[in-house]
Amino acid sequence: MRRFWGIVRRDLRLALRQGMDSLMAVMFFVIAVVLFPLGVGPESNILARIAAGVIWVAALLASMLSLERLFETDFEDGSLELLSLMPLPLEAVVMAKVTAHWLTTGLPLIVAAPLLAVLMNMDGGGFSVLVLALILGTPSLSLVGAVGAALILGSGRGGMLLSLLVLPLFIPVLIFGVSAVDAAITGFPVRAQLLILGAFLLAALPLCPWTSAAALRQALE
Amino acid sequence: MIQKFASPARFMRLSQVLLPWMAGLTVAFAAVGLYLGLVVAPADYQQGESVRIMYIHVPAAWMALFCYAAMAIAAAVGLIWKHPLADLAAKSTAPVGAAFTFLALFTGAMWGKPMWGTWWVWDARLTSMLVLFFLYLGYIALVNAFDNPARGIKASSILVLVGFVNVPIIKFSVEWWNTLHQPASVLKIGGPSIHSSMLWPLLLMALAFTAYYLWVLLLRLRGEIIANKVRVLRLRRVHGQA
């Protein structure tokens, strides 16, 4: 456990010292959402209607953009090989890196989301559910994305390839995340959607580190 | 059993014999199936002549799922037993499956315009088929992304197994979500609910598509093996000169 938190601390420190890196994902998130009122037009009822979808899609893209570098830098400078030689199972190393990724990108996204919901003129009833759905959904995004990030190692084709692999797998999270917020705004119960998001997270939690560790072993061979 | 078919030399001999048979079966099944479907089978009382699109659409959709399942099994066999032909089989199946998925989506749109009044709806079955198409494209992109072909095959085998979660979602999407796409009428509990004059051409076309898949799979596998041979010969020549 001490080693696990050691890796988390290392990744957090790296992200903070490089400064802008983790902020960049949030800035992308904000700018991408702000583009919509400019593109669709500022009529408040249209914006309110599409708010949940726009925020979720932007969160998906922001989280995916930052995933590209999850293993890439460690793979290039060889520290991934050292991490794999640690007395810690590779699955736990992946889990630690995913935790650090979520803390540096997922968490800031959740903090920024209500602010953007105000800008998008979202109905007040959706705020708490939006945050709750993001809390359940963004860790799944980091976990599933880690599999994609491990698979593309060494291909030298980072971002575009990763989006092709990972975005189709993000779709369920998007569908239930948006429908939870929409249900809350129209006054329907949101329990079912939140439970499904939770189920995704619980399924991804053991399966994704296992798969990405398998992919990392292939890359390190 | 598995080891017996791992030898490329044996496969080349066997496929040489099987190839003309598969080609013949494809043509025969397609000829009879198309004749029954386009000429003999009656028009639907509700859908009119457009029901005949189904004789292409339904087998293509079946094959789209079948190819993905075949890829997943081949990928698993390749990862577990390091079976060289299974690896290549997964790689060779992908473009065929992607083509079947595209065909299913395309014929579905052509049927949807006169029947539903729209080319496309975001219903659960259609959306999950579209996701399947993207999964195929992602696989093809990943398998070709590496300089070392062996690494590409291993990485994409893992991807196929991850993407397999989509297959049951597609199959049961029409039952879990009650949307526009009609539920299954052939493969269901209690037997098929369509008349035999329409069932026969459907089944024959499915057989034709399966034979076509096997035919193309054998061709592509032979191509992959020969390409490997060419690569080895080239490398040997380069090293011989050095």
GROMACS .gro file of C-alpha atoms in nm:
model
  463
    1MET     CA    1   0.000   0.000   0.000
    2ARG     CA    2   0.290   0.234   0.083
    3ARG     CA    3   0.436   0.170  -0.263
    4PHE     CA    4   0.096   0.227  -0.423
    5TRP     CA    5   0.065   0.573  -0.268
    6GLY     CA    6   0.428   0.636  -0.355
    7ILE     CA    7   0.344   0.606  -0.724
    8VAL     CA    8   0.033   0.820  -0.684
    9ARG     CA    9   0.239   1.089  -0.507
   10ARG     CA   10   0.509   1.073  -0.774
   11ASP     CA   11   0.259   1.119  -1.055
   12LEU     CA   12   0.079   1.401  -0.874
   13ARG     CA   13   0.409   1.576  -0.808
   14LEU     CA   14   0.511   1.539  -1.173
   15ALA     CA   15   0.178   1.678  -1.287
   16LEU     CA   16   0.195   1.973  -1.049
   17ARG     CA   17   0.560   2.058  -1.123
   18GLN     CA   18   0.496   2.056  -1.496
   19GLY     CA   19   0.226   2.300  -1.400
   20MET     CA   20   0.005   2.356  -1.698
   21ASP     CA   21  -0.038   1.992  -1.795
   22SER     CA   22  -0.330   1.907  -1.571
   23LEU     CA   23  -0.478   2.255  -1.597
   24MET     CA   24  -0.480   2.216  -1.973
   25ALA     CA   25  -0.749   1.945  -1.960
   26VAL     CA   26  -0.979   2.173  -1.759
   27MET     CA   27  -0.907   2.466  -1.987
   28PHE     CA   28  -0.990   2.252  -2.289
   29PHE     CA   29  -1.311   2.144  -2.115
   30VAL     CA   30  -1.416   2.505  -2.051
   31ILE     CA   31  -1.328   2.629  -2.398
   32ALA     CA   32  -1.499   2.337  -2.572
   33VAL     CA   33  -1.822   2.404  -2.381
   34VAL     CA   34  -1.802   2.779  -2.441
   35LEU     CA   35  -1.783   2.715  -2.816
   36PHE     CA   36  -2.138   2.578  -2.815
   37PRO     CA   37  -2.331   2.894  -2.726
   38LEU     CA   38  -2.125   3.070  -2.992
   39GLY     CA   39  -2.191   2.799  -3.248
   40VAL     CA   40  -2.553   2.711  -3.173
   41GLY     CA   41  -2.660   3.064  -3.085
   42PRO     CA   42  -2.728   3.212  -2.742
   43GLU     CA   43  -3.101   3.130  -2.710
   44SER     CA   44  -3.132   3.020  -2.351
   45ASN     CA   45  -3.392   2.745  -2.391
   46ILE     CA   46  -3.191   2.566  -2.661
   47LEU     CA   47  -2.878   2.590  -2.447
   48ALA     CA   48  -3.065   2.459  -2.145
   49ARG     CA   49  -3.190   2.164  -2.352
   50ILE     CA   50  -2.844   2.060  -2.474
   51ALA     CA   51  -2.646   2.159  -2.161
   52ALA     CA   52  -2.610   1.811  -2.010
   53GLY     CA   53  -2.503   1.652  -2.337
   54VAL     CA   54  -2.251   1.923  -2.422
   55ILE     CA   55  -2.091   1.912  -2.079
   56TRP     CA   56  -2.065   1.534  -2.084
   57VAL     CA   57  -1.919   1.522  -2.436
   58ALA     CA   58  -1.664   1.789  -2.348
   59ALA     CA   59  -1.571   1.599  -2.031
   60LEU     CA   60  -1.524   1.282  -2.236
   61LEU     CA   61  -1.294   1.457  -2.482
   62ALA     CA   62  -1.097   1.640  -2.214
   63SER     CA   63  -1.039   1.321  -2.021
   64MET     CA   64  -0.936   1.138  -2.338
   65LEU     CA   65  -0.689   1.404  -2.449
   66SER     CA   66  -0.499   1.380  -2.123
   67LEU     CA   67  -0.502   0.999  -2.129
   68GLU     CA   68  -0.262   0.991  -2.419
   69ARG     CA   69   0.026   1.077  -2.186
   70LEU     CA   70  -0.077   0.838  -1.908
   71PHE     CA   71   0.194   0.581  -1.989
   72GLU     CA   72   0.364   0.741  -2.290
   73THR     CA   73   0.624   0.956  -2.107
   74ASP     CA   74   0.711   0.677  -1.863
   75PHE     CA   75   0.741   0.434  -2.153
   76GLU     CA   76   0.975   0.662  -2.344
   77ASP     CA   77   1.217   0.741  -2.062
   78GLY     CA   78   1.219   0.381  -1.940
   79SER     CA   79   1.069   0.439  -1.597
   80LEU     CA   80   0.774   0.217  -1.689
   81GLU     CA   81   1.016  -0.074  -1.710
   82LEU     CA   82   1.145   0.008  -1.361
   83LEU     CA   83   0.789   0.037  -1.231
   84SER     CA   84   0.711  -0.306  -1.374
   85LEU     CA   85   1.011  -0.451  -1.186
   86MET     CA   86   0.881  -0.326  -0.852
   87PRO     CA   87   0.762  -0.587  -0.599
   88LEU     CA   88   0.416  -0.443  -0.665
   89PRO     CA   89   0.192  -0.623  -0.920
   90LEU     CA   90   0.165  -0.433  -1.247
   91GLU     CA   91  -0.211  -0.413  -1.199
   92ALA     CA   92  -0.156  -0.207  -0.886
   93VAL     CA   93   0.087   0.020  -1.070
   94VAL     CA   94  -0.183   0.082  -1.332
   95MET     CA   95  -0.438   0.147  -1.058
   96ALA     CA   96  -0.204   0.400  -0.896
   97LYS     CA   97  -0.146   0.582  -1.223
   98VAL     CA   98  -0.519   0.585  -1.297
   99THR     CA   99  -0.586   0.728  -0.951
  100ALA     CA  100  -0.334   1.004  -1.013
  101HIS     CA  101  -0.485   1.072  -1.355
  102TRP     CA  102  -0.833   1.099  -1.210
  103LEU     CA  103  -0.714   1.332  -0.932
  104THR     CA  104  -0.543   1.564  -1.181
  105THR     CA  105  -0.810   1.567  -1.456
  106GLY     CA  106  -1.137   1.405  -1.344
  107LEU     CA  107  -1.162   1.597  -1.018
  108PRO     CA  108  -1.098   1.943  -1.171
  109LEU     CA  109  -1.359   1.862  -1.439
  110ILE     CA  110  -1.616   1.789  -1.171
  111VAL     CA  111  -1.533   2.116  -0.995
  112ALA     CA  112  -1.563   2.313  -1.319
  113ALA     CA  113  -1.885   2.144  -1.437
  114PRO     CA  114  -2.141   2.338  -1.225
  115LEU     CA  115  -1.988   2.666  -1.340
  116LEU     CA  116  -2.029   2.561  -1.702
  117ALA     CA  117  -2.383   2.444  -1.628
  118VAL     CA  118  -2.460   2.803  -1.522
  119LEU     CA  119  -2.310   2.934  -1.845
  120MET     CA  120  -2.522   2.685  -2.041
  121ASN     CA  121  -2.830   2.800  -1.854
  122MET     CA  122  -2.900   2.451  -1.719
  123ASP     CA  123  -3.207   2.406  -1.504
  124GLY     CA  124  -3.125   2.423  -1.131
  125GLY     CA  125  -3.260   2.075  -1.060
  126GLY     CA  126  -2.988   1.912  -1.268
  127PHE     CA  127  -2.682   2.052  -1.087
  128SER     CA  128  -2.646   1.805  -0.804
  129VAL     CA  129  -2.719   1.507  -1.030
  130LEU     CA  130  -2.468   1.632  -1.288
  131VAL     CA  131  -2.196   1.643  -1.023
  132LEU     CA  132  -2.301   1.305  -0.882
  133ALA     CA  133  -2.308   1.145  -1.229
  134LEU     CA  134  -1.965   1.291  -1.308
  135ILE     CA  135  -1.826   1.159  -0.978
  136LEU     CA  136  -1.945   0.809  -1.078
  137GLY     CA  137  -1.864   0.843  -1.448
  138THR     CA  138  -1.521   1.008  -1.473
  139PRO     CA  139  -1.332   0.731  -1.285
  140SER     CA  140  -1.477   0.482  -1.538
  141LEU     CA  141  -1.345   0.705  -1.818
  142SER     CA  142  -0.994   0.707  -1.665
  143LEU     CA  143  -1.006   0.329  -1.614
  144VAL     CA  144  -1.129   0.239  -1.963
  145GLY     CA  145  -0.895   0.497  -2.114
  146ALA     CA  146  -0.598   0.338  -1.937
  147VAL     CA  147  -0.656   0.022  -2.144
  148GLY     CA  148  -0.644   0.226  -2.465
  149ALA     CA  149  -0.339   0.421  -2.348
  150ALA     CA  150  -0.156   0.096  -2.274
  151LEU     CA  151  -0.249  -0.058  -2.610
  152ILE     CA  152  -0.112   0.226  -2.823
  153LEU     CA  153   0.230   0.235  -2.651
  154GLY     CA  154   0.511   0.230  -2.901
  155SER     CA  155   0.294   0.291  -3.205
  156GLY     CA  156   0.401   0.656  -3.222
  157ARG     CA  157   0.050   0.753  -3.329
  158GLY     CA  158  -0.086   0.875  -2.995
  159GLY     CA  159  -0.399   1.086  -2.997
  160MET     CA  160  -0.590   1.000  -3.310
  161LEU     CA  161  -0.552   0.626  -3.261
  162LEU     CA  162  -0.645   0.650  -2.893
  163SER     CA  163  -0.968   0.836  -2.973
  164LEU     CA  164  -1.066   0.571  -3.226
  165LEU     CA  165  -1.011   0.295  -2.970
  166VAL     CA  166  -1.152   0.455  -2.659
  167LEU     CA  167  -1.444   0.675  -2.764
  168PRO     CA  168  -1.671   0.384  -2.871
  169LEU     CA  169  -1.616   0.232  -2.527
  170PHE     CA  170  -1.702   0.564  -2.357
  171ILE     CA  171  -2.048   0.573  -2.517
  172PRO     CA  172  -2.240   0.385  -2.241
  173VAL     CA  173  -2.109   0.626  -1.976
  174LEU     CA  174  -2.215   0.918  -2.194
  175ILE     CA  175  -2.566   0.780  -2.255
  176PHE     CA  176  -2.646   0.711  -1.891
  177GLY     CA  177  -2.466   1.020  -1.763
  178VAL     CA  178  -2.672   1.248  -1.984
  179SER     CA  179  -2.998   1.064  -1.927
  180ALA     CA  180  -2.951   1.092  -1.549
  181VAL     CA  181  -2.925   1.471  -1.574
  182ASP     CA  182  -3.216   1.494  -1.818
  183ALA     CA  183  -3.431   1.281  -1.589
  184ALA     CA  184  -3.347   1.504  -1.293
  185ILE     CA  185  -3.441   1.819  -1.486
  186THR     CA  186  -3.775   1.678  -1.601
  187GLY     CA  187  -3.850   1.550  -1.250
  188PHE     CA  188  -3.815   1.177  -1.302
  189PRO     CA  189  -3.629   0.953  -1.056
  190VAL     CA  190  -3.256   0.927  -1.136
  191ARG     CA  191  -3.178   0.624  -0.920
  192ALA     CA  192  -3.168   0.376  -1.209
  193GLN     CA  193  -2.921   0.574  -1.422
  194LEU     CA  194  -2.692   0.643  -1.127
  195LEU     CA  195  -2.701   0.276  -1.030
  196ILE     CA  196  -2.601   0.177  -1.385
  197LEU     CA  197  -2.313   0.430  -1.381
  198GLY     CA  198  -2.207   0.282  -1.048
  199ALA     CA  199  -2.228  -0.068  -1.195
  200PHE     CA  200  -2.001   0.039  -1.483
  201LEU     CA  201  -1.749   0.172  -1.234
  202LEU     CA  202  -1.761  -0.146  -1.026
  203ALA     CA  203  -1.710  -0.359  -1.339
  204ALA     CA  204  -1.429  -0.138  -1.472
  205LEU     CA  205  -1.248  -0.126  -1.136
  206PRO     CA  206  -1.117  -0.486  -1.143
  207LEU     CA  207  -1.128  -0.551  -1.520
  208CYS     CA  208  -0.953  -0.245  -1.662
  209PRO     CA  209  -0.631  -0.252  -1.453
  210TRP     CA  210  -0.606  -0.622  -1.530
  211THR     CA  211  -0.643  -0.566  -1.907
  212SER     CA  212  -0.414  -0.265  -1.920
  213ALA     CA  213  -0.149  -0.454  -1.724
  214ALA     CA  214  -0.171  -0.730  -1.986
  215ALA     CA  215  -0.133  -0.469  -2.260
  216LEU     CA  216   0.162  -0.309  -2.080
  217ARG     CA  217   0.335  -0.647  -2.054
  218GLN     CA  218   0.297  -0.685  -2.431
  219ALA     CA  219   0.444  -0.339  -2.483
  220LEU     CA  220   0.739  -0.403  -2.253
  221GLU     CA  221   0.827  -0.742  -2.404
  222MET     CA  222  -0.619  -3.069  -3.232
  223ILE     CA  223  -0.515  -2.706  -3.198
  224GLN     CA  224  -0.148  -2.784  -3.251
  225LYS     CA  225  -0.233  -2.990  -3.555
  226PHE     CA  226  -0.363  -2.685  -3.739
  227ALA     CA  227  -0.086  -2.453  -3.624
  228SER     CA  228   0.146  -2.542  -3.908
  229PRO     CA  229   0.122  -2.290  -4.193
  230ALA     CA  230   0.244  -2.550  -4.444
  231ARG     CA  231  -0.042  -2.782  -4.356
  232PHE     CA  232  -0.286  -2.491  -4.374
  233MET     CA  233  -0.163  -2.394  -4.720
  234ARG     CA  234  -0.226  -2.749  -4.846
  235LEU     CA  235  -0.567  -2.774  -4.680
  236SER     CA  236  -0.686  -2.431  -4.792
  237GLN     CA  237  -0.581  -2.506  -5.148
  238VAL     CA  238  -0.836  -2.789  -5.148
  239LEU     CA  239  -1.107  -2.596  -4.963
  240LEU     CA  240  -1.093  -2.270  -5.161
  241PRO     CA  241  -1.282  -2.379  -5.477
  242TRP     CA  242  -1.544  -2.555  -5.260
  243MET     CA  243  -1.612  -2.238  -5.061
  244ALA     CA  244  -1.632  -2.031  -5.378
  245GLY     CA  245  -1.873  -2.285  -5.531
  246LEU     CA  246  -2.090  -2.297  -5.218
  247THR     CA  247  -2.108  -1.917  -5.205
  248VAL     CA  248  -2.224  -1.892  -5.565
  249ALA     CA  249  -2.471  -2.182  -5.536
  250PHE     CA  250  -2.633  -2.064  -5.211
  251ALA     CA  251  -2.647  -1.702  -5.328
  252ALA     CA  252  -2.800  -1.801  -5.663
  253VAL     CA  253  -3.077  -2.013  -5.510
  254GLY     CA  254  -3.129  -1.771  -5.220
  255LEU     CA  255  -3.157  -1.467  -5.444
  256TYR     CA  256  -3.393  -1.649  -5.683
  257LEU     CA  257  -3.620  -1.756  -5.397
  258GLY     CA  258  -3.597  -1.416  -5.232
  259LEU     CA  259  -3.641  -1.190  -5.532
  260VAL     CA  260  -3.871  -1.399  -5.754
  261VAL     CA  261  -4.050  -1.675  -5.564
  262ALA     CA  262  -4.111  -1.521  -5.220
  263PRO     CA  263  -4.428  -1.311  -5.197
  264ALA     CA  264  -4.424  -0.939  -5.125
  265ASP     CA  265  -4.511  -0.849  -4.766
  266TYR     CA  266  -4.872  -0.743  -4.706
  267GLN     CA  267  -4.750  -0.438  -4.519
  268GLN     CA  268  -4.401  -0.362  -4.648
  269GLY     CA  269  -4.464  -0.445  -5.014
  270GLU     CA  270  -4.160  -0.521  -5.229
  271SER     CA  271  -3.915  -0.346  -4.994
  272VAL     CA  272  -3.929  -0.650  -4.767
  273ARG     CA  273  -3.682  -0.810  -5.010
  274ILE     CA  274  -3.407  -0.584  -4.873
  275MET     CA  275  -3.430  -0.806  -4.565
  276TYR     CA  276  -3.274  -1.099  -4.753
  277ILE     CA  277  -2.950  -0.899  -4.761
  278HIS     CA  278  -2.991  -0.694  -4.445
  279VAL     CA  279  -3.060  -0.967  -4.191
  280PRO     CA  280  -2.782  -1.210  -4.299
  281ALA     CA  281  -2.536  -0.918  -4.315
  282ALA     CA  282  -2.627  -0.816  -3.960
  283TRP     CA  283  -2.592  -1.177  -3.840
  284MET     CA  284  -2.254  -1.204  -4.007
  285ALA     CA  285  -2.141  -0.873  -3.854
  286LEU     CA  286  -2.191  -1.023  -3.508
  287PHE     CA  287  -2.066  -1.366  -3.613
  288CYS     CA  288  -1.740  -1.219  -3.746
  289TYR     CA  289  -1.684  -1.025  -3.424
  290ALA     CA  290  -1.744  -1.337  -3.215
  291ALA     CA  291  -1.509  -1.533  -3.442
  292MET     CA  292  -1.247  -1.259  -3.403
  293ALA     CA  293  -1.283  -1.266  -3.024
  294ILE     CA  294  -1.242  -1.646  -3.014
  295ALA     CA  295  -0.943  -1.634  -3.250
  296ALA     CA  296  -0.787  -1.353  -3.045
  297ALA     CA  297  -0.835  -1.548  -2.721
  298VAL     CA  298  -0.685  -1.863  -2.875
  299GLY     CA  299  -0.396  -1.657  -3.009
  300LEU     CA  300  -0.328  -1.494  -2.671
  301ILE     CA  301  -0.361  -1.811  -2.464
  302TRP     CA  302  -0.189  -2.072  -2.682
  303LYS     CA  303   0.022  -1.831  -2.893
  304HIS     CA  304  -0.134  -1.995  -3.198
  305PRO     CA  305   0.010  -1.824  -3.507
  306LEU     CA  306  -0.282  -1.900  -3.741
  307ALA     CA  307  -0.543  -1.785  -3.487
  308ASP     CA  308  -0.366  -1.448  -3.464
  309LEU     CA  309  -0.373  -1.412  -3.840
  310ALA     CA  310  -0.735  -1.532  -3.855
  311ALA     CA  311  -0.843  -1.252  -3.622
  312LYS     CA  312  -0.656  -0.999  -3.833
  313SER     CA  313  -0.803  -1.134  -4.158
  314THR     CA  314  -1.159  -1.142  -4.025
  315ALA     CA  315  -1.169  -0.774  -3.929
  316PRO     CA  316  -1.211  -0.614  -4.275
  317VAL     CA  317  -1.476  -0.871  -4.371
  318GLY     CA  318  -1.670  -0.806  -4.051
  319ALA     CA  319  -1.644  -0.431  -4.100
  320ALA     CA  320  -1.780  -0.472  -4.454
  321PHE     CA  321  -2.075  -0.681  -4.330
  322THR     CA  322  -2.150  -0.423  -4.060
  323PHE     CA  323  -2.143  -0.145  -4.316
  324LEU     CA  324  -2.369  -0.348  -4.546
  325ALA     CA  325  -2.618  -0.405  -4.262
  326LEU     CA  326  -2.622  -0.033  -4.174
  327PHE     CA  327  -2.650   0.072  -4.538
  328THR     CA  328  -2.930  -0.168  -4.636
  329GLY     CA  329  -3.103  -0.082  -4.310
  330ALA     CA  330  -3.102   0.285  -4.406
  331MET     CA  331  -3.238   0.201  -4.752
  332TRP     CA  332  -3.519   0.000  -4.594
  333GLY     CA  333  -3.582   0.258  -4.323
  334LYS     CA  334  -3.649   0.544  -4.563
  335PRO     CA  335  -3.967   0.396  -4.718
  336MET     CA  336  -4.078   0.208  -4.402
  337TRP     CA  337  -3.998   0.438  -4.111
  338GLY     CA  338  -3.980   0.755  -4.321
  339THR     CA  339  -3.622   0.823  -4.216
  340TRP     CA  340  -3.275   0.703  -4.310
  341TRP     CA  341  -3.155   0.684  -3.955
  342VAL     CA  342  -3.289   0.691  -3.601
  343TRP     CA  343  -3.087   0.681  -3.281
  344ASP     CA  344  -3.249   0.364  -3.160
  345ALA     CA  345  -3.061   0.117  -2.943
  346ARG     CA  346  -3.005  -0.148  -3.212
  347LEU     CA  347  -2.885   0.100  -3.473
  348THR     CA  348  -2.659   0.283  -3.231
  349SER     CA  349  -2.499  -0.035  -3.101
  350MET     CA  350  -2.438  -0.157  -3.458
  351LEU     CA  351  -2.271   0.177  -3.534
  352VAL     CA  352  -2.051   0.128  -3.226
  353LEU     CA  353  -1.964  -0.220  -3.358
  354PHE     CA  354  -1.856  -0.060  -3.684
  355PHE     CA  355  -1.630   0.181  -3.492
  356LEU     CA  356  -1.486  -0.111  -3.294
  357TYR     CA  357  -1.396  -0.283  -3.620
  358LEU     CA  358  -1.234   0.036  -3.750
  359GLY     CA  359  -1.042   0.081  -3.424
  360TYR     CA  360  -0.917  -0.277  -3.446
  361ILE     CA  361  -0.802  -0.233  -3.806
  362ALA     CA  362  -0.627   0.094  -3.717
  363LEU     CA  363  -0.451  -0.061  -3.416
  364VAL     CA  364  -0.340  -0.381  -3.589
  365ASN     CA  365  -0.168  -0.177  -3.861
  366ALA     CA  366  -0.026   0.092  -3.629
  367PHE     CA  367   0.298  -0.080  -3.531
  368ASP     CA  368   0.622  -0.134  -3.720
  369ASN     CA  369   0.642  -0.478  -3.563
  370PRO     CA  370   0.339  -0.675  -3.690
  371ALA     CA  371   0.348  -0.921  -3.398
  372ARG     CA  372   0.304  -0.638  -3.147
  373GLY     CA  373   0.011  -0.500  -3.347
  374ILE     CA  374  -0.165  -0.835  -3.344
  375LYS     CA  375  -0.119  -0.884  -2.968
  376ALA     CA  376  -0.237  -0.535  -2.878
  377SER     CA  377  -0.540  -0.557  -3.102
  378SER     CA  378  -0.630  -0.904  -2.970
  379ILE     CA  379  -0.671  -0.747  -2.626
  380LEU     CA  380  -0.884  -0.472  -2.780
  381VAL     CA  381  -1.117  -0.727  -2.945
  382LEU     CA  382  -1.176  -0.900  -2.613
  383VAL     CA  383  -1.252  -0.568  -2.443
  384GLY     CA  384  -1.491  -0.470  -2.721
  385PHE     CA  385  -1.675  -0.801  -2.697
  386VAL     CA  386  -1.902  -0.652  -2.428
  387ASN     CA  387  -2.085  -0.482  -2.714
  388VAL     CA  388  -2.199  -0.809  -2.878
  389PRO     CA  389  -2.461  -0.915  -2.618
  390ILE     CA  390  -2.573  -0.551  -2.599
  391ILE     CA  391  -2.649  -0.555  -2.974
  392LYS     CA  392  -2.824  -0.891  -2.962
  393PHE     CA  393  -3.053  -0.799  -2.675
  394SER     CA  394  -3.086  -0.426  -2.745
  395VAL     CA  395  -3.426  -0.475  -2.909
  396GLU     CA  396  -3.554  -0.652  -2.599
  397TRP     CA  397  -3.398  -0.433  -2.330
  398TRP     CA  398  -3.496  -0.106  -2.496
  399ASN     CA  399  -3.833  -0.108  -2.662
  400THR     CA  400  -3.758   0.118  -2.958
  401LEU     CA  401  -3.819   0.142  -3.331
  402HIS     CA  402  -3.618  -0.159  -3.455
  403GLN     CA  403  -3.839  -0.471  -3.449
  404PRO     CA  404  -3.744  -0.758  -3.215
  405ALA     CA  405  -3.604  -1.088  -3.342
  406SER     CA  406  -3.839  -1.301  -3.551
  407VAL     CA  407  -3.612  -1.590  -3.652
  408LEU     CA  408  -3.368  -1.669  -3.370
  409LYS     CA  409  -3.601  -1.671  -3.073
  410ILE     CA  410  -3.759  -1.899  -2.817
  411GLY     CA  411  -4.062  -2.078  -2.962
  412GLY     CA  412  -3.930  -2.097  -3.318
  413PRO     CA  413  -3.933  -1.850  -3.605
  414SER     CA  414  -4.246  -1.643  -3.655
  415ILE     CA  415  -4.216  -1.583  -4.029
  416HIS     CA  416  -4.360  -1.793  -4.309
  417SER     CA  417  -4.141  -2.062  -4.466
  418SER     CA  418  -4.155  -1.894  -4.810
  419MET     CA  419  -3.965  -1.603  -4.653
  420LEU     CA  420  -3.761  -1.809  -4.407
  421TRP     CA  421  -3.595  -2.026  -4.672
  422PRO     CA  422  -3.439  -1.749  -4.883
  423LEU     CA  423  -3.326  -1.583  -4.559
  424LEU     CA  424  -3.150  -1.897  -4.436
  425LEU     CA  425  -2.998  -1.967  -4.779
  426MET     CA  426  -2.863  -1.613  -4.797
  427ALA     CA  427  -2.719  -1.656  -4.447
  428LEU     CA  428  -2.545  -1.974  -4.565
  429ALA     CA  429  -2.420  -1.792  -4.874
  430PHE     CA  430  -2.277  -1.512  -4.659
  431THR     CA  431  -2.113  -1.763  -4.425
  432ALA     CA  432  -1.955  -1.950  -4.716
  433TYR     CA  433  -1.842  -1.617  -4.860
  434TYR     CA  434  -1.682  -1.525  -4.527
  435LEU     CA  435  -1.496  -1.856  -4.509
  436TRP     CA  436  -1.385  -1.817  -4.869
  437VAL     CA  437  -1.247  -1.466  -4.815
  438LEU     CA  438  -1.097  -1.570  -4.480
  439LEU     CA  439  -0.901  -1.851  -4.645
  440LEU     CA  440  -0.785  -1.618  -4.923
  441ARG     CA  441  -0.674  -1.350  -4.678
  442LEU     CA  442  -0.501  -1.602  -4.453
  443ARG     CA  443  -0.308  -1.739  -4.749
  444GLY     CA  444  -0.216  -1.383  -4.839
  445GLU     CA  445  -0.093  -1.311  -4.485
  446ILE     CA  446   0.117  -1.628  -4.476
  447ILE     CA  447   0.271  -1.551  -4.814
  448ALA     CA  448   0.339  -1.190  -4.706
  449ASN     CA  449   0.517  -1.323  -4.397
  450LYS     CA  450   0.725  -1.551  -4.615
  451VAL     CA  451   0.819  -1.261  -4.842
  452ARG     CA  452   0.921  -1.054  -4.537
  453VAL     CA  453   1.142  -1.334  -4.405
  454LEU     CA  454   1.304  -1.385  -4.746
  455ARG     CA  455   1.372  -1.012  -4.783
  456LEU     CA  456   1.527  -0.995  -4.435
  457ARG     CA  457   1.741  -1.297  -4.511
  458ARG     CA  458   1.866  -1.141  -4.830
  459VAL     CA  459   1.952  -0.813  -4.652
  460HIS     CA  460   2.140  -0.999  -4.380
  461GLY     CA  461   2.310  -1.218  -4.637
  462GLN     CA  462   2.452  -0.914  -4.813
  463ALA     CA  463   2.575  -0.752  -4.491
   0.00000   0.00000   0.00000
